[in-house]
Amino acid sequence: MTSTLTSVPAPSSAELSSLVQQIAADARRRRADGGHEPPTAAIALVKEHRLGAARVPVELGGGGYTLAQLFELVVDLAEADPDVPHILRVHFSFVEDILRVPSSEAKLKWLPHVVEGKLFGGANSELSSHNVGGGTFDSTLTPTATGYVVDGTKFYSTGSIYSDYIRVSGNLPDGEVLSAIVPTHSDGVEHRDDWDGIGQRHTGSGTTVFTRVEVDAGDTLPFRNEPIERRPRNSFVQLILHAIAAGILRSVTSDAADLLRSRKRTFTFAAAESPREDPQLLEIVGRLTSATFVAEAAVAAAAATQDIAADAARTTGVDRELEARASIAAAKTKVAIEDLALTAAGRLFEVGGASATRQGRSLDIHWRNLRTLFSHNPTSYKARVLGDIVVNDAELPEAGFF
């Protein structure tokens, strides 16, 4: 089966670099055209090169990436176009579910689709939910003679509009929760591209409506918030957001450098006649590149703990202590880099003067994207938990966002 497929680009390979450069070129083109076009071409490239199978072992037809290598890829993609790895976030998480939790036929049946280049999106959150991330939904899965009928309205269904399959969760009549895998273009599935956030505008993070969507009983999976003793924590999906932020910081630095190199005008009280030789402006760029280094280093360190926990989950079973270390590292990364990143995205404008604020330059896109990413699972909650651990040796919350 895999012999006819395009090989997954190897980590750090010239092929992978070329692919990322193509995605970056497409993003620049769309940005120059006003930024209204979605990254359809970029996602087509992702599918063609089967990046969604990066984590699948080589012997099964995948790329064999470690988690550290996967997060390096996420940073690279985010520098090229931060919408793209955000779109893939749920897919990568789904693949980890297949690889890391105890194996079952119900899960492994989807692995060949991943290897073929198919993408999986998610439709879980509901605006009607009061306890965000909880295990109860207004959406329902009603039993039929052969399976279930799915009904409900989901928001934050990131990436679903670009995906081939959607993992959707809902309540059974007895109150239990079940997930179903639904082909994206099934009868009764409606995608509303209505995400209107200030950033990450083309991630497809809006509404997906399910109206009497039929699903076979064999296309269901246990809800992922099963007891933590039997599953890895969800720190993986948290760290993806922080890796995207690190990639955006690369763009902040490169845009600041490009802006400084291209400037001709300066102020009468400037420290040098040429902006690119002004020590005060060069200091700002130096601080931006240092912030980028810190963010990337934090993500890499946290990714290393992810690899350790993942290796254990695949061999000896889920290790609560290793999973906790990975969760704590991901949380520390978020708390450490948020203010650093948002400040850097604001300071970018200091090297360009008032002309840098012109809408045609779109330099505000970095701050808007970062602000949107960091608004996932507010930092104040993460910092409070970390402080409680340090002071009181508290346990991590057994919730999806940790």
CSV table of C-alpha atoms in Angstrom, one decimal:
chain,number,residue,atom,x,y,z
A,1,MET,CA,0.0,0.0,0.0
A,2,THR,CA,2.7,2.5,1.0
A,3,SER,CA,4.9,1.8,-2.1
A,4,THR,CA,2.7,4.0,-4.3
A,5,LEU,CA,2.6,6.9,-1.8
A,6,THR,CA,4.9,9.9,-1.6
A,7,SER,CA,7.5,9.4,1.1
A,8,VAL,CA,7.0,11.5,4.2
A,9,PRO,CA,9.9,14.0,4.2
A,10,ALA,CA,12.6,13.0,6.7
A,11,PRO,CA,13.2,15.4,9.6
A,12,SER,CA,15.6,18.2,8.8
A,13,SER,CA,15.8,17.1,5.1
A,14,ALA,CA,16.1,19.2,2.1
A,15,GLU,CA,12.7,17.9,0.9
A,16,LEU,CA,11.1,19.0,4.1
A,17,SER,CA,12.7,22.4,3.9
A,18,SER,CA,11.5,22.9,0.3
A,19,LEU,CA,8.0,21.9,1.4
A,20,VAL,CA,8.0,24.4,4.2
A,21,GLN,CA,9.3,27.1,1.9
A,22,GLN,CA,6.4,26.4,-0.5
A,23,ILE,CA,3.9,26.9,2.3
A,24,ALA,CA,5.7,30.1,3.3
A,25,ALA,CA,5.6,31.4,-0.3
A,26,ASP,CA,1.8,30.6,-0.5
A,27,ALA,CA,1.3,32.5,2.8
A,28,ARG,CA,3.2,35.5,1.6
A,29,ARG,CA,1.1,35.5,-1.6
A,30,ARG,CA,-2.2,35.3,0.3
A,31,ARG,CA,-1.0,38.0,2.7
A,32,ALA,CA,-0.1,40.3,-0.2
A,33,ASP,CA,-3.6,39.8,-1.7
A,34,GLY,CA,-5.3,41.0,1.5
A,35,GLY,CA,-5.1,37.8,3.6
A,36,HIS,CA,-8.7,36.7,2.9
A,37,GLU,CA,-7.8,33.4,1.0
A,38,PRO,CA,-7.6,30.3,3.2
A,39,PRO,CA,-4.5,28.1,3.1
A,40,THR,CA,-6.1,25.5,0.8
A,41,ALA,CA,-3.0,25.0,-1.3
A,42,ALA,CA,-0.9,24.6,1.8
A,43,ILE,CA,-3.1,21.9,3.2
A,44,ALA,CA,-3.1,20.2,-0.2
A,45,LEU,CA,0.7,20.1,0.1
A,46,VAL,CA,0.5,18.7,3.6
A,47,LYS,CA,-1.8,15.9,2.4
A,48,GLU,CA,0.3,15.2,-0.7
A,49,HIS,CA,3.5,14.8,1.4
A,50,ARG,CA,1.6,13.0,4.1
A,51,LEU,CA,2.9,15.2,6.9
A,52,GLY,CA,0.0,14.0,9.0
A,53,ALA,CA,1.8,10.6,9.2
A,54,ALA,CA,5.0,12.1,10.5
A,55,ARG,CA,4.7,10.3,13.9
A,56,VAL,CA,3.7,7.0,12.4
A,57,PRO,CA,6.6,4.5,12.6
A,58,VAL,CA,8.5,4.0,9.4
A,59,GLU,CA,7.7,0.3,9.3
A,60,LEU,CA,4.0,1.2,9.2
A,61,GLY,CA,4.5,3.6,6.3
A,62,GLY,CA,5.0,6.9,8.3
A,63,GLY,CA,7.8,9.3,8.9
A,64,GLY,CA,9.0,7.9,12.2
A,65,TYR,CA,9.4,11.3,13.8
A,66,THR,CA,10.2,11.6,17.5
A,67,LEU,CA,8.0,14.1,19.3
A,68,ALA,CA,11.0,16.5,19.5
A,69,GLN,CA,11.2,16.3,15.8
A,70,LEU,CA,7.5,16.8,15.4
A,71,PHE,CA,7.6,19.9,17.5
A,72,GLU,CA,10.5,21.3,15.4
A,73,LEU,CA,8.3,20.8,12.4
A,74,VAL,CA,5.5,22.6,14.1
A,75,VAL,CA,7.8,25.6,14.8
A,76,ASP,CA,9.0,25.6,11.2
A,77,LEU,CA,5.4,25.4,9.8
A,78,ALA,CA,4.3,28.2,12.2
A,79,GLU,CA,7.1,30.5,10.9
A,80,ALA,CA,5.8,29.7,7.4
A,81,ASP,CA,2.1,30.1,8.1
A,82,PRO,CA,0.8,29.7,11.7
A,83,ASP,CA,-2.6,28.7,10.5
A,84,VAL,CA,-1.3,25.5,9.1
A,85,PRO,CA,0.0,23.8,12.2
A,86,HIS,CA,-3.0,25.0,14.1
A,87,ILE,CA,-5.2,23.3,11.6
A,88,LEU,CA,-3.2,20.1,12.1
A,89,ARG,CA,-3.3,20.3,15.9
A,90,VAL,CA,-6.3,18.0,16.3
A,91,HIS,CA,-5.0,15.6,13.7
A,92,PHE,CA,-1.6,15.2,15.4
A,93,SER,CA,-3.5,14.7,18.7
A,94,PHE,CA,-5.6,12.0,17.1
A,95,VAL,CA,-2.5,10.2,15.8
A,96,GLU,CA,-1.0,10.3,19.3
A,97,ASP,CA,-4.2,8.8,20.7
A,98,ILE,CA,-3.8,5.9,18.3
A,99,LEU,CA,-0.1,5.4,19.0
A,100,ARG,CA,0.1,6.1,22.7
A,101,VAL,CA,-3.0,4.7,24.4
A,102,PRO,CA,-3.4,0.9,24.8
A,103,SER,CA,-4.0,-0.6,21.3
A,104,SER,CA,-7.4,-1.7,20.0
A,105,GLU,CA,-8.8,-2.6,16.7
A,106,ALA,CA,-11.2,0.3,16.9
A,107,LYS,CA,-8.3,2.7,17.0
A,108,LEU,CA,-5.8,1.0,14.7
A,109,LYS,CA,-8.4,0.7,11.9
A,110,TRP,CA,-7.8,4.5,11.3
A,111,LEU,CA,-4.1,4.2,11.0
A,112,PRO,CA,-4.0,3.3,7.3
A,113,HIS,CA,-6.1,6.4,6.5
A,114,VAL,CA,-3.5,8.5,8.4
A,115,VAL,CA,-0.7,6.8,6.4
A,116,GLU,CA,-2.5,7.6,3.1
A,117,GLY,CA,-2.4,11.3,4.0
A,118,LYS,CA,-5.9,11.8,5.3
A,119,LEU,CA,-6.5,14.4,7.9
A,120,PHE,CA,-8.7,14.2,11.0
A,121,GLY,CA,-10.3,17.2,12.6
A,122,GLY,CA,-12.2,17.5,15.8
A,123,ALA,CA,-15.6,18.8,16.9
A,124,ASN,CA,-15.8,18.7,20.6
A,125,SER,CA,-16.4,22.1,22.3
A,126,GLU,CA,-19.9,23.7,22.5
A,127,LEU,CA,-20.6,27.3,23.2
A,128,SER,CA,-23.5,26.1,25.3
A,129,SER,CA,-21.2,24.2,27.7
A,130,HIS,CA,-20.8,25.8,31.1
A,131,ASN,CA,-17.9,23.7,32.2
A,132,VAL,CA,-15.4,24.1,29.4
A,133,GLY,CA,-13.5,20.9,28.7
A,134,GLY,CA,-16.0,18.8,30.7
A,135,GLY,CA,-17.4,15.5,29.8
A,136,THR,CA,-21.1,16.3,29.0
A,137,PHE,CA,-22.6,17.7,25.8
A,138,ASP,CA,-25.8,19.0,24.4
A,139,SER,CA,-24.9,17.0,21.2
A,140,THR,CA,-26.3,13.5,21.2
A,141,LEU,CA,-25.5,10.1,19.7
A,142,THR,CA,-28.8,8.2,19.4
A,143,PRO,CA,-28.6,4.5,18.9
A,144,THR,CA,-30.0,2.9,15.8
A,145,ALA,CA,-30.1,-0.7,14.5
A,146,THR,CA,-26.7,-0.4,12.9
A,147,GLY,CA,-25.0,2.4,14.8
A,148,TYR,CA,-25.9,5.9,15.9
A,149,VAL,CA,-27.4,9.2,14.6
A,150,VAL,CA,-25.3,12.3,15.5
A,151,ASP,CA,-27.1,15.6,16.2
A,152,GLY,CA,-25.6,18.8,17.6
A,153,THR,CA,-23.8,22.1,17.1
A,154,LYS,CA,-20.0,22.4,17.8
A,155,PHE,CA,-17.8,25.4,17.9
A,156,TYR,CA,-14.0,25.7,18.0
A,157,SER,CA,-14.0,22.8,15.5
A,158,THR,CA,-10.5,23.7,14.4
A,159,GLY,CA,-9.3,22.2,11.2
A,160,SER,CA,-12.5,20.3,10.5
A,161,ILE,CA,-13.3,22.2,7.3
A,162,TYR,CA,-10.0,21.1,5.8
A,163,SER,CA,-10.1,17.5,7.1
A,164,ASP,CA,-11.2,14.2,5.6
A,165,TYR,CA,-12.7,12.9,8.9
A,166,ILE,CA,-14.1,14.6,12.0
A,167,ARG,CA,-14.0,13.1,15.5
A,168,VAL,CA,-17.2,14.3,17.2
A,169,SER,CA,-18.3,13.6,20.8
A,170,GLY,CA,-21.8,13.6,22.3
A,171,ASN,CA,-23.9,12.1,25.0
A,172,LEU,CA,-25.7,8.8,24.8
A,173,PRO,CA,-29.2,8.5,26.2
A,174,ASP,CA,-27.8,7.1,29.4
A,175,GLY,CA,-25.6,10.1,29.9
A,176,GLU,CA,-22.4,8.4,28.9
A,177,VAL,CA,-20.2,10.1,26.3
A,178,LEU,CA,-19.0,8.5,23.1
A,179,SER,CA,-16.9,9.8,20.1
A,180,ALA,CA,-17.7,9.0,16.5
A,181,ILE,CA,-15.5,9.3,13.4
A,182,VAL,CA,-17.6,11.0,10.6
A,183,PRO,CA,-16.4,11.6,7.0
A,184,THR,CA,-16.3,15.4,6.6
A,185,HIS,CA,-18.7,15.5,3.7
A,186,SER,CA,-21.3,13.1,5.1
A,187,ASP,CA,-25.0,14.0,4.6
A,188,GLY,CA,-26.1,16.2,7.4
A,189,VAL,CA,-22.7,17.8,8.1
A,190,GLU,CA,-22.6,21.5,7.7
A,191,HIS,CA,-19.5,23.6,8.0
A,192,ARG,CA,-19.9,27.3,8.8
A,193,ASP,CA,-16.6,29.1,8.3
A,194,ASP,CA,-17.7,31.7,10.9
A,195,TRP,CA,-14.6,32.0,13.0
A,196,ASP,CA,-14.2,35.7,13.6
A,197,GLY,CA,-11.3,35.8,16.1
A,198,ILE,CA,-8.8,38.6,15.9
A,199,GLY,CA,-6.1,36.1,15.0
A,200,GLN,CA,-5.5,32.6,13.5
A,201,ARG,CA,-8.2,33.6,11.1
A,202,HIS,CA,-8.0,30.7,8.6
A,203,THR,CA,-7.9,27.8,11.0
A,204,GLY,CA,-11.6,26.9,10.4
A,205,SER,CA,-12.2,27.2,14.1
A,206,GLY,CA,-15.9,28.0,13.7
A,207,THR,CA,-19.1,26.0,13.8
A,208,THR,CA,-19.9,22.5,12.6
A,209,VAL,CA,-23.5,21.4,12.6
A,210,PHE,CA,-24.5,17.7,12.7
A,211,THR,CA,-28.1,16.9,11.7
A,212,ARG,CA,-29.1,13.3,11.8
A,213,VAL,CA,-25.7,12.2,10.6
A,214,GLU,CA,-25.6,8.4,10.4
A,215,VAL,CA,-22.5,6.6,11.7
A,216,ASP,CA,-21.7,2.9,11.9
A,217,ALA,CA,-21.2,1.4,15.3
A,218,GLY,CA,-17.7,0.3,14.2
A,219,ASP,CA,-16.8,3.9,13.6
A,220,THR,CA,-17.0,5.0,17.3
A,221,LEU,CA,-14.3,5.4,19.9
A,222,PRO,CA,-14.3,5.9,23.7
A,223,PHE,CA,-14.5,9.5,24.7
A,224,ARG,CA,-10.9,10.7,25.2
A,225,ASN,CA,-11.4,11.9,28.8
A,226,GLU,CA,-11.3,8.4,30.1
A,227,PRO,CA,-9.7,7.9,33.5
A,228,ILE,CA,-6.1,9.3,33.5
A,229,GLU,CA,-4.7,5.9,34.7
A,230,ARG,CA,-5.5,4.6,31.2
A,231,ARG,CA,-4.6,7.5,29.0
A,232,PRO,CA,-1.8,10.1,28.5
A,233,ARG,CA,-2.5,13.6,29.7
A,234,ASN,CA,-3.4,16.3,27.1
A,235,SER,CA,-0.2,18.3,27.5
A,236,PHE,CA,0.6,17.4,23.9
A,237,VAL,CA,-2.1,19.6,22.4
A,238,GLN,CA,-1.1,22.4,24.8
A,239,LEU,CA,2.5,22.3,23.7
A,240,ILE,CA,1.6,22.5,20.0
A,241,LEU,CA,0.1,26.0,20.7
A,242,HIS,CA,3.3,27.1,22.3
A,243,ALA,CA,5.4,25.7,19.4
A,244,ILE,CA,3.2,27.7,17.1
A,245,ALA,CA,4.0,30.8,19.2
A,246,ALA,CA,7.7,30.1,18.9
A,247,GLY,CA,7.4,30.0,15.1
A,248,ILE,CA,5.5,33.3,15.1
A,249,LEU,CA,8.3,34.8,17.1
A,250,ARG,CA,10.7,33.8,14.4
A,251,SER,CA,8.6,35.8,12.0
A,252,VAL,CA,8.5,38.8,14.4
A,253,THR,CA,12.3,38.8,14.4
A,254,SER,CA,12.7,38.4,10.6
A,255,ASP,CA,10.1,41.1,9.9
A,256,ALA,CA,11.8,43.5,12.3
A,257,ALA,CA,15.1,42.9,10.5
A,258,ASP,CA,13.6,43.3,7.1
A,259,LEU,CA,11.9,46.5,8.2
A,260,LEU,CA,15.1,47.9,9.6
A,261,ARG,CA,17.1,47.0,6.5
A,262,SER,CA,14.6,48.7,4.2
A,263,ARG,CA,14.2,51.9,6.1
A,264,LYS,CA,15.7,55.1,4.6
A,265,ARG,CA,14.2,57.8,6.8
A,266,THR,CA,15.2,58.3,10.4
A,267,PHE,CA,14.7,60.9,13.1
A,268,THR,CA,16.8,64.0,13.5
A,269,PHE,CA,17.7,62.8,17.1
A,270,ALA,CA,18.6,59.2,16.0
A,271,ALA,CA,21.8,57.7,17.1
A,272,ALA,CA,22.9,57.0,13.5
A,273,GLU,CA,22.2,58.4,10.0
A,274,SER,CA,21.1,54.9,8.8
A,275,PRO,CA,18.4,53.1,10.7
A,276,ARG,CA,20.1,49.7,10.1
A,277,GLU,CA,23.2,51.1,11.9
A,278,ASP,CA,21.3,52.7,14.8
A,279,PRO,CA,22.4,50.9,18.0
A,280,GLN,CA,19.1,51.6,19.7
A,281,LEU,CA,17.1,49.9,17.0
A,282,LEU,CA,19.7,47.1,16.7
A,283,GLU,CA,19.2,46.5,20.4
A,284,ILE,CA,15.5,46.0,19.9
A,285,VAL,CA,16.1,43.3,17.2
A,286,GLY,CA,18.6,41.7,19.5
A,287,ARG,CA,16.0,41.4,22.2
A,288,LEU,CA,13.5,40.0,19.7
A,289,THR,CA,15.8,37.3,18.5
A,290,SER,CA,16.7,36.4,22.1
A,291,ALA,CA,13.0,36.1,23.0
A,292,THR,CA,12.6,33.7,20.0
A,293,PHE,CA,15.6,31.7,21.3
A,294,VAL,CA,14.1,31.4,24.8
A,295,ALA,CA,10.7,30.3,23.4
A,296,GLU,CA,12.2,27.7,21.1
A,297,ALA,CA,14.4,26.4,23.9
A,298,ALA,CA,11.4,26.1,26.3
A,299,VAL,CA,9.4,24.2,23.7
A,300,ALA,CA,12.3,21.9,22.9
A,301,ALA,CA,12.8,21.1,26.6
A,302,ALA,CA,9.2,20.4,27.1
A,303,ALA,CA,9.1,18.3,23.9
A,304,ALA,CA,11.9,16.1,25.4
A,305,THR,CA,9.6,15.3,28.4
A,306,GLN,CA,6.8,14.4,25.9
A,307,ASP,CA,9.1,11.9,24.2
A,308,ILE,CA,10.0,10.2,27.5
A,309,ALA,CA,6.3,9.9,28.5
A,310,ALA,CA,5.3,8.7,25.0
A,311,ASP,CA,8.0,6.0,24.9
A,312,ALA,CA,6.8,4.7,28.3
A,313,ALA,CA,3.1,4.7,27.2
A,314,ARG,CA,4.0,2.6,24.1
A,315,THR,CA,6.1,0.1,26.0
A,316,THR,CA,5.2,-0.3,29.6
A,317,GLY,CA,2.0,1.6,29.7
A,318,VAL,CA,1.0,5.1,30.8
A,319,ASP,CA,3.3,6.4,33.6
A,320,ARG,CA,1.5,9.0,35.7
A,321,GLU,CA,4.7,10.5,37.0
A,322,LEU,CA,6.2,11.0,33.5
A,323,GLU,CA,2.9,12.3,32.2
A,324,ALA,CA,2.8,14.8,35.1
A,325,ARG,CA,6.3,16.0,34.3
A,326,ALA,CA,5.3,16.5,30.7
A,327,SER,CA,2.2,18.5,31.7
A,328,ILE,CA,4.2,20.7,34.1
A,329,ALA,CA,6.8,21.4,31.5
A,330,ALA,CA,4.1,22.4,28.9
A,331,ALA,CA,2.4,24.6,31.5
A,332,LYS,CA,5.7,26.3,32.5
A,333,THR,CA,6.4,26.9,28.8
A,334,LYS,CA,3.1,28.7,28.4
A,335,VAL,CA,3.5,30.8,31.5
A,336,ALA,CA,7.1,31.7,30.7
A,337,ILE,CA,6.7,32.8,27.1
A,338,GLU,CA,3.3,34.5,26.9
A,339,ASP,CA,4.4,38.0,28.2
A,340,LEU,CA,7.7,37.6,26.4
A,341,ALA,CA,6.1,36.9,23.1
A,342,LEU,CA,3.4,39.5,23.3
A,343,THR,CA,5.9,42.1,24.3
A,344,ALA,CA,8.1,41.2,21.4
A,345,ALA,CA,5.3,41.4,18.9
A,346,GLY,CA,4.6,44.9,20.2
A,347,ARG,CA,8.2,46.0,20.1
A,348,LEU,CA,8.4,45.1,16.5
A,349,PHE,CA,6.8,48.4,15.6
A,350,GLU,CA,9.6,50.3,17.4
A,351,VAL,CA,12.1,49.7,14.7
A,352,GLY,CA,9.7,51.0,12.0
A,353,GLY,CA,8.2,54.2,13.2
A,354,ALA,CA,4.6,55.2,12.4
A,355,SER,CA,4.9,53.9,8.8
A,356,ALA,CA,5.2,50.4,10.2
A,357,THR,CA,1.6,50.6,11.4
A,358,ARG,CA,0.2,50.9,7.9
A,359,GLN,CA,-2.4,48.2,7.2
A,360,GLY,CA,-0.7,47.1,4.0
A,361,ARG,CA,2.3,45.9,6.0
A,362,SER,CA,0.0,43.7,8.2
A,363,LEU,CA,2.6,43.6,11.0
A,364,ASP,CA,-0.1,43.5,13.6
A,365,ILE,CA,-0.9,40.0,12.5
A,366,HIS,CA,1.8,38.5,14.8
A,367,TRP,CA,0.4,40.1,17.9
A,368,ARG,CA,-3.2,39.1,17.0
A,369,ASN,CA,-2.2,35.5,16.3
A,370,LEU,CA,-0.2,35.3,19.5
A,371,ARG,CA,-3.0,36.8,21.5
A,372,THR,CA,-5.4,34.3,20.1
A,373,LEU,CA,-3.2,31.4,20.8
A,374,PHE,CA,-2.4,32.4,24.4
A,375,SER,CA,-6.1,32.9,25.1
A,376,HIS,CA,-6.5,29.1,24.9
A,377,ASN,CA,-6.6,27.9,28.6
A,378,PRO,CA,-5.7,31.2,30.3
A,379,THR,CA,-2.2,31.5,31.7
A,380,SER,CA,-3.5,32.6,35.2
A,381,TYR,CA,-5.0,29.2,35.8
A,382,LYS,CA,-1.8,27.5,34.7
A,383,ALA,CA,0.4,29.7,36.9
A,384,ARG,CA,-1.9,29.2,39.9
A,385,VAL,CA,-1.5,25.4,39.6
A,386,LEU,CA,2.2,25.6,39.2
A,387,GLY,CA,2.5,27.8,42.3
A,388,ASP,CA,0.3,25.3,44.2
A,389,ILE,CA,2.6,22.5,43.2
A,390,VAL,CA,5.7,24.4,44.3
A,391,VAL,CA,4.3,25.6,47.6
A,392,ASN,CA,1.9,22.8,48.6
A,393,ASP,CA,3.1,19.8,46.6
A,394,ALA,CA,-0.4,19.8,45.0
A,395,GLU,CA,-1.6,17.3,42.4
A,396,LEU,CA,-2.2,18.4,38.8
A,397,PRO,CA,-5.9,18.8,37.9
A,398,GLU,CA,-7.2,15.7,36.2
A,399,ALA,CA,-8.7,17.7,33.4
A,400,GLY,CA,-8.2,17.8,29.6
A,401,PHE,CA,-6.4,21.1,29.7
A,402,PHE,CA,-3.5,19.7,31.7
